[in-house]
Amino acid sequence: MHRVEQVMGFPVSLRVDGIESGSDVEGGAAVEGGAVIEGGADVDVLSEAGDAVFAWLREVDERFSPFKPGSEVSRYGRGELPASRLSADLVEILALCERYRAATGGAFDARLPGRGFDPCAIVKGWSVQRAAERLTAAGAGRFCLNAGGDVVVGGGPWRVGIRHPEIADKVCTVLELTDGAVATSARYERGDHIIDGRTGLAATGLLSVSVMASTLTEADAVATAAFAMGRDGVDWAAGLAGCEVYAVDAQRSVVRTAGFPSVGVGAGSA
């Protein structure tokens, strides 16, 4: 199954190759490599799993977009919702925002002057990771969920290209993932949109930074936080347990941790 939909302002691509043989799937189907291959009743199971993923992401957009006046995030930002009335999901998002604000000395901050409360840098990775967990719970044995270039996979190996920060139709490296996630923060799509909360100015020390982690919640948050910190953010991210980093700085030098699993084009240079 392969589906692409526009959600939360970016394209989301979902590929599911099969359902785990141990899941509750009925009907005859060939088993290959521990997965039930699409066919017969399995197509319905895959379709339902895909429906659930996109329904969840649309729900997230309605509830947590700071650009929708009636969302929970917007109402909270305007001071209309006390802490006692916040959903458990928003409480979790707020805790993640504070965690990365404190860890970066304020470079990452969801409460920038003039912008109001904007937790999008947390919500994207968090919500897509939740969607991936729904796929796993539904028995998806091999899947790739790509949300605007941030990717979470299961049942690999999968090969994921990291876009060149200055040449749109090229990649600067390719990595191999089995179960995990990779996220990139860069200037190439939206310009200087990431703000260093310590200065209130656009972060310009890096052209791009990609972080591999076990979850997209962590990979996306760490990539954004590292970019906000500038060149120092690469060392900070590299020091986090379970994170591997590939970055291109403003001088176009490549910095990568030894454990970043580059297997293809341009693994050592941008």
Short mmCIF file of C-alpha atoms in Angstrom, two decimals:
data_model
loop_
_atom_site.label_atom_id
_atom_site.label_comp_id
_atom_site.label_asym_id
_atom_site.label_seq_id
_atom_site.Cartn_x
_atom_site.Cartn_y
_atom_site.Cartn_z
CA MET A 1 0.00 0.00 0.00
CA HIS A 2 1.23 3.47 -0.86
CA ARG A 3 -0.68 6.67 -0.05
CA VAL A 4 0.22 10.35 -0.17
CA GLU A 5 -1.91 13.09 1.38
CA GLN A 6 -1.39 16.75 2.24
CA VAL A 7 -1.75 17.15 6.00
CA MET A 8 -0.55 19.89 8.39
CA GLY A 9 0.80 21.87 5.46
CA PHE A 10 3.14 19.25 4.02
CA PRO A 11 2.93 15.99 2.04
CA VAL A 12 2.74 12.81 4.08
CA SER A 13 3.70 9.59 2.33
CA LEU A 14 2.87 6.19 3.79
CA ARG A 15 4.13 2.89 2.44
CA VAL A 16 3.19 -0.39 4.10
CA ASP A 17 4.51 -3.58 2.56
CA GLY A 18 2.69 -6.12 4.70
CA ILE A 19 1.15 -7.24 7.97
CA GLU A 20 3.13 -9.22 10.51
CA SER A 21 2.26 -12.91 10.43
CA GLY A 22 1.54 -12.86 14.16
CA SER A 23 -1.17 -10.22 13.87
CA ASP A 24 -4.88 -10.92 13.71
CA VAL A 25 -5.22 -11.24 9.95
CA GLU A 26 -7.63 -13.67 8.36
CA GLY A 27 -7.66 -15.20 4.89
CA GLY A 28 -5.07 -17.05 2.92
CA ALA A 29 -1.90 -15.13 2.16
CA ALA A 30 1.66 -15.97 1.31
CA VAL A 31 4.17 -15.38 4.09
CA GLU A 32 7.55 -13.97 3.18
CA GLY A 33 10.22 -12.85 5.60
CA GLY A 34 7.85 -12.83 8.58
CA ALA A 35 5.29 -10.60 6.85
CA VAL A 36 2.00 -11.40 5.22
CA ILE A 37 2.11 -10.04 1.69
CA GLU A 38 -0.75 -7.88 0.47
CA GLY A 39 -3.60 -9.87 -0.98
CA GLY A 40 -7.14 -10.91 -0.13
CA ALA A 41 -8.32 -9.74 3.27
CA ASP A 42 -4.92 -8.20 4.06
CA VAL A 43 -5.62 -5.26 1.75
CA ASP A 44 -8.53 -4.23 3.97
CA VAL A 45 -6.33 -4.38 7.08
CA LEU A 46 -3.67 -2.23 5.43
CA SER A 47 -6.27 0.25 4.17
CA GLU A 48 -7.80 0.60 7.64
CA ALA A 49 -4.36 1.17 9.15
CA GLY A 50 -3.67 3.87 6.57
CA ASP A 51 -7.04 5.49 7.24
CA ALA A 52 -6.24 5.59 10.96
CA VAL A 53 -2.86 7.24 10.33
CA PHE A 54 -4.24 10.06 8.22
CA ALA A 55 -7.29 10.54 10.44
CA TRP A 56 -4.97 10.95 13.44
CA LEU A 57 -2.77 13.50 11.63
CA ARG A 58 -5.81 15.52 10.57
CA GLU A 59 -7.02 15.44 14.18
CA VAL A 60 -3.64 16.71 15.35
CA ASP A 61 -3.80 19.57 12.86
CA GLU A 62 -7.21 20.62 14.16
CA ARG A 63 -6.22 20.37 17.83
CA PHE A 64 -2.65 21.66 17.89
CA SER A 65 -2.17 24.09 15.00
CA PRO A 66 -1.33 27.62 16.20
CA PHE A 67 -2.75 28.85 12.88
CA LYS A 68 -6.29 27.68 13.65
CA PRO A 69 -7.99 30.11 16.07
CA GLY A 70 -10.20 27.42 17.58
CA SER A 71 -7.48 24.86 18.24
CA GLU A 72 -6.54 23.85 21.76
CA VAL A 73 -3.07 25.29 21.23
CA SER A 74 -4.43 28.67 20.11
CA ARG A 75 -6.90 28.84 22.98
CA TYR A 76 -4.13 27.95 25.43
CA GLY A 77 -1.83 30.54 23.90
CA ARG A 78 -4.47 33.23 24.38
CA GLY A 79 -4.86 32.26 28.01
CA GLU A 80 -8.36 30.85 27.58
CA LEU A 81 -7.56 27.39 28.94
CA PRO A 82 -6.25 26.87 32.47
CA ALA A 83 -3.88 23.99 33.17
CA SER A 84 -6.69 21.96 34.69
CA ARG A 85 -8.54 21.88 31.37
CA LEU A 86 -5.67 20.88 29.10
CA SER A 87 -5.75 17.52 27.33
CA ALA A 88 -3.20 14.89 28.32
CA ASP A 89 -1.67 15.24 24.85
CA LEU A 90 -1.11 18.98 25.21
CA VAL A 91 0.35 18.47 28.68
CA GLU A 92 2.84 16.05 27.12
CA ILE A 93 3.67 18.52 24.34
CA LEU A 94 4.22 21.32 26.86
CA ALA A 95 6.56 19.10 28.86
CA LEU A 96 8.60 18.34 25.73
CA CYS A 97 8.78 22.04 24.86
CA GLU A 98 10.10 22.84 28.32
CA ARG A 99 12.54 19.92 28.24
CA TYR A 100 14.24 21.19 25.08
CA ARG A 101 14.09 24.84 26.13
CA ALA A 102 15.95 23.99 29.32
CA ALA A 103 18.40 21.64 27.58
CA THR A 104 19.41 24.30 25.04
CA GLY A 105 19.61 27.23 27.41
CA GLY A 106 16.65 28.84 25.69
CA ALA A 107 17.84 28.49 22.08
CA PHE A 108 14.82 26.27 21.44
CA ASP A 109 11.71 28.07 22.65
CA ALA A 110 8.06 27.60 21.68
CA ARG A 111 7.21 31.01 23.19
CA LEU A 112 9.09 33.54 21.10
CA PRO A 113 8.22 37.24 21.44
CA GLY A 114 5.91 38.40 18.69
CA ARG A 115 4.98 34.87 17.65
CA GLY A 116 2.87 33.61 20.51
CA PHE A 117 2.88 29.99 21.59
CA ASP A 118 3.95 27.78 18.67
CA PRO A 119 4.82 24.14 19.48
CA CYS A 120 4.96 22.99 15.83
CA ALA A 121 8.60 21.93 16.14
CA ILE A 122 7.49 19.38 18.74
CA VAL A 123 4.05 18.50 17.42
CA LYS A 124 5.18 17.32 13.99
CA GLY A 125 7.61 14.62 15.12
CA TRP A 126 5.48 13.67 18.13
CA SER A 127 2.34 13.17 16.06
CA VAL A 128 4.02 11.23 13.26
CA GLN A 129 5.70 8.98 15.80
CA ARG A 130 2.28 8.32 17.34
CA ALA A 131 1.00 7.45 13.87
CA ALA A 132 3.87 4.99 13.40
CA GLU A 133 3.01 3.36 16.71
CA ARG A 134 -0.54 2.89 15.47
CA LEU A 135 0.82 1.11 12.41
CA THR A 136 2.88 -1.20 14.58
CA ALA A 137 -0.11 -1.91 16.83
CA ALA A 138 -2.16 -2.77 13.74
CA GLY A 139 0.46 -5.34 12.75
CA ALA A 140 2.32 -3.46 10.02
CA GLY A 141 5.52 -5.44 9.64
CA ARG A 142 7.34 -3.18 7.21
CA PHE A 143 6.47 0.48 6.76
CA CYS A 144 7.88 3.88 5.92
CA LEU A 145 6.11 7.07 7.00
CA ASN A 146 7.56 10.24 5.48
CA ALA A 147 6.20 13.56 6.74
CA GLY A 148 7.65 16.41 4.74
CA GLY A 149 11.10 14.80 4.68
CA ASP A 150 11.12 13.56 8.28
CA VAL A 151 10.96 9.79 8.25
CA VAL A 152 10.09 6.96 10.65
CA VAL A 153 10.42 3.35 9.52
CA GLY A 154 9.87 -0.17 10.74
CA GLY A 155 10.84 -3.61 9.51
CA GLY A 156 13.71 -2.41 7.34
CA PRO A 157 16.25 -2.11 6.02
CA TRP A 158 15.13 1.12 4.38
CA ARG A 159 17.43 3.58 2.62
CA VAL A 160 16.73 7.25 3.28
CA GLY A 161 18.34 10.10 1.37
CA ILE A 162 19.32 13.35 3.07
CA ARG A 163 18.67 16.29 0.77
CA HIS A 164 21.58 18.51 -0.18
CA PRO A 165 21.07 21.85 1.61
CA GLU A 166 21.73 23.92 -1.50
CA ILE A 167 20.99 21.71 -4.51
CA ALA A 168 17.36 20.61 -4.44
CA ASP A 169 17.66 17.62 -6.76
CA LYS A 170 20.69 16.08 -5.05
CA VAL A 171 21.32 14.19 -1.82
CA CYS A 172 24.45 14.63 0.24
CA THR A 173 24.24 11.26 1.93
CA VAL A 174 22.12 8.13 2.19
CA LEU A 175 21.56 6.24 5.41
CA GLU A 176 20.14 2.82 6.16
CA LEU A 177 17.47 2.38 8.84
CA THR A 178 15.78 -0.76 10.11
CA ASP A 179 13.59 0.57 12.93
CA GLY A 180 13.95 4.22 13.82
CA ALA A 181 13.67 7.76 12.57
CA VAL A 182 15.58 10.60 10.96
CA ALA A 183 14.65 14.29 10.83
CA THR A 184 16.28 17.27 9.15
CA SER A 185 16.14 20.97 9.98
CA ALA A 186 17.38 23.28 7.26
CA ARG A 187 16.96 26.63 5.55
CA TYR A 188 16.19 25.37 2.05
CA GLU A 189 12.36 25.20 2.23
CA ARG A 190 11.38 28.16 4.42
CA GLY A 191 14.53 30.28 4.59
CA ASP A 192 15.70 31.60 7.94
CA HIS A 193 12.60 30.46 9.85
CA ILE A 194 14.24 28.88 12.90
CA ILE A 195 14.88 31.45 15.62
CA ASP A 196 17.53 31.27 18.31
CA GLY A 197 15.43 32.03 21.37
CA ARG A 198 18.47 33.41 23.20
CA THR A 199 18.91 36.26 20.74
CA GLY A 200 15.57 36.53 18.96
CA LEU A 201 17.44 36.35 15.65
CA ALA A 202 17.37 33.77 12.89
CA ALA A 203 19.76 30.87 13.42
CA THR A 204 22.33 30.95 10.61
CA GLY A 205 25.25 28.86 11.85
CA LEU A 206 24.14 25.75 9.97
CA LEU A 207 22.77 25.02 6.52
CA SER A 208 21.20 21.76 7.65
CA VAL A 209 21.31 19.23 10.44
CA SER A 210 19.90 15.70 10.35
CA VAL A 211 19.41 13.61 13.47
CA MET A 212 18.80 9.87 13.67
CA ALA A 213 17.11 8.54 16.81
CA SER A 214 14.86 5.71 17.91
CA THR A 215 11.75 7.89 17.64
CA LEU A 216 10.73 10.78 15.41
CA THR A 217 9.62 12.67 18.51
CA GLU A 218 13.25 12.89 19.58
CA ALA A 219 14.85 13.14 16.13
CA ASP A 220 12.70 16.09 15.05
CA ALA A 221 12.95 18.00 18.33
CA VAL A 222 16.71 17.51 18.57
CA ALA A 223 17.26 18.53 14.93
CA THR A 224 15.30 21.76 15.40
CA ALA A 225 16.95 22.50 18.74
CA ALA A 226 20.44 21.85 17.36
CA PHE A 227 19.78 24.11 14.39
CA ALA A 228 18.61 26.89 16.71
CA MET A 229 21.85 26.56 18.71
CA GLY A 230 24.03 26.91 15.61
CA ARG A 231 27.38 25.16 15.31
CA ASP A 232 27.41 24.36 19.03
CA GLY A 233 24.17 22.48 18.53
CA VAL A 234 25.95 19.75 16.55
CA ASP A 235 28.13 18.87 19.53
CA TRP A 236 25.14 19.08 21.86
CA ALA A 237 23.06 16.71 19.73
CA ALA A 238 25.98 14.35 19.23
CA GLY A 239 26.33 14.05 23.00
CA LEU A 240 22.77 12.81 23.47
CA ALA A 241 22.44 9.08 24.05
CA GLY A 242 20.96 7.31 21.04
CA CYS A 243 21.34 10.24 18.64
CA GLU A 244 23.54 10.31 15.54
CA VAL A 245 24.11 13.52 13.58
CA TYR A 246 24.95 14.67 10.05
CA ALA A 247 25.29 18.43 9.62
CA VAL A 248 26.48 20.96 7.07
CA ASP A 249 27.60 24.25 8.61
CA ALA A 250 27.49 27.74 7.12
CA GLN A 251 31.02 27.27 5.77
CA ARG A 252 29.78 24.12 3.97
CA SER A 253 31.85 21.78 6.09
CA VAL A 254 30.33 18.41 6.94
CA VAL A 255 30.24 17.21 10.52
CA ARG A 256 28.98 13.71 11.23
CA THR A 257 29.10 11.36 14.18
CA ALA A 258 30.83 8.04 13.74
CA GLY A 259 27.61 6.12 14.22
CA PHE A 260 25.61 7.91 11.53
CA PRO A 261 24.91 5.01 9.16
CA SER A 262 25.83 6.58 5.81
CA VAL A 263 25.89 4.00 3.06
CA GLY A 264 25.63 6.01 -0.15
CA VAL A 265 26.32 9.09 -2.22
CA GLY A 266 28.39 11.81 -0.64
CA ALA A 267 28.68 10.07 2.72
CA GLY A 268 31.69 12.16 3.61
CA SER A 269 30.97 15.53 2.01
CA ALA A 270 28.27 17.97 1.00
#
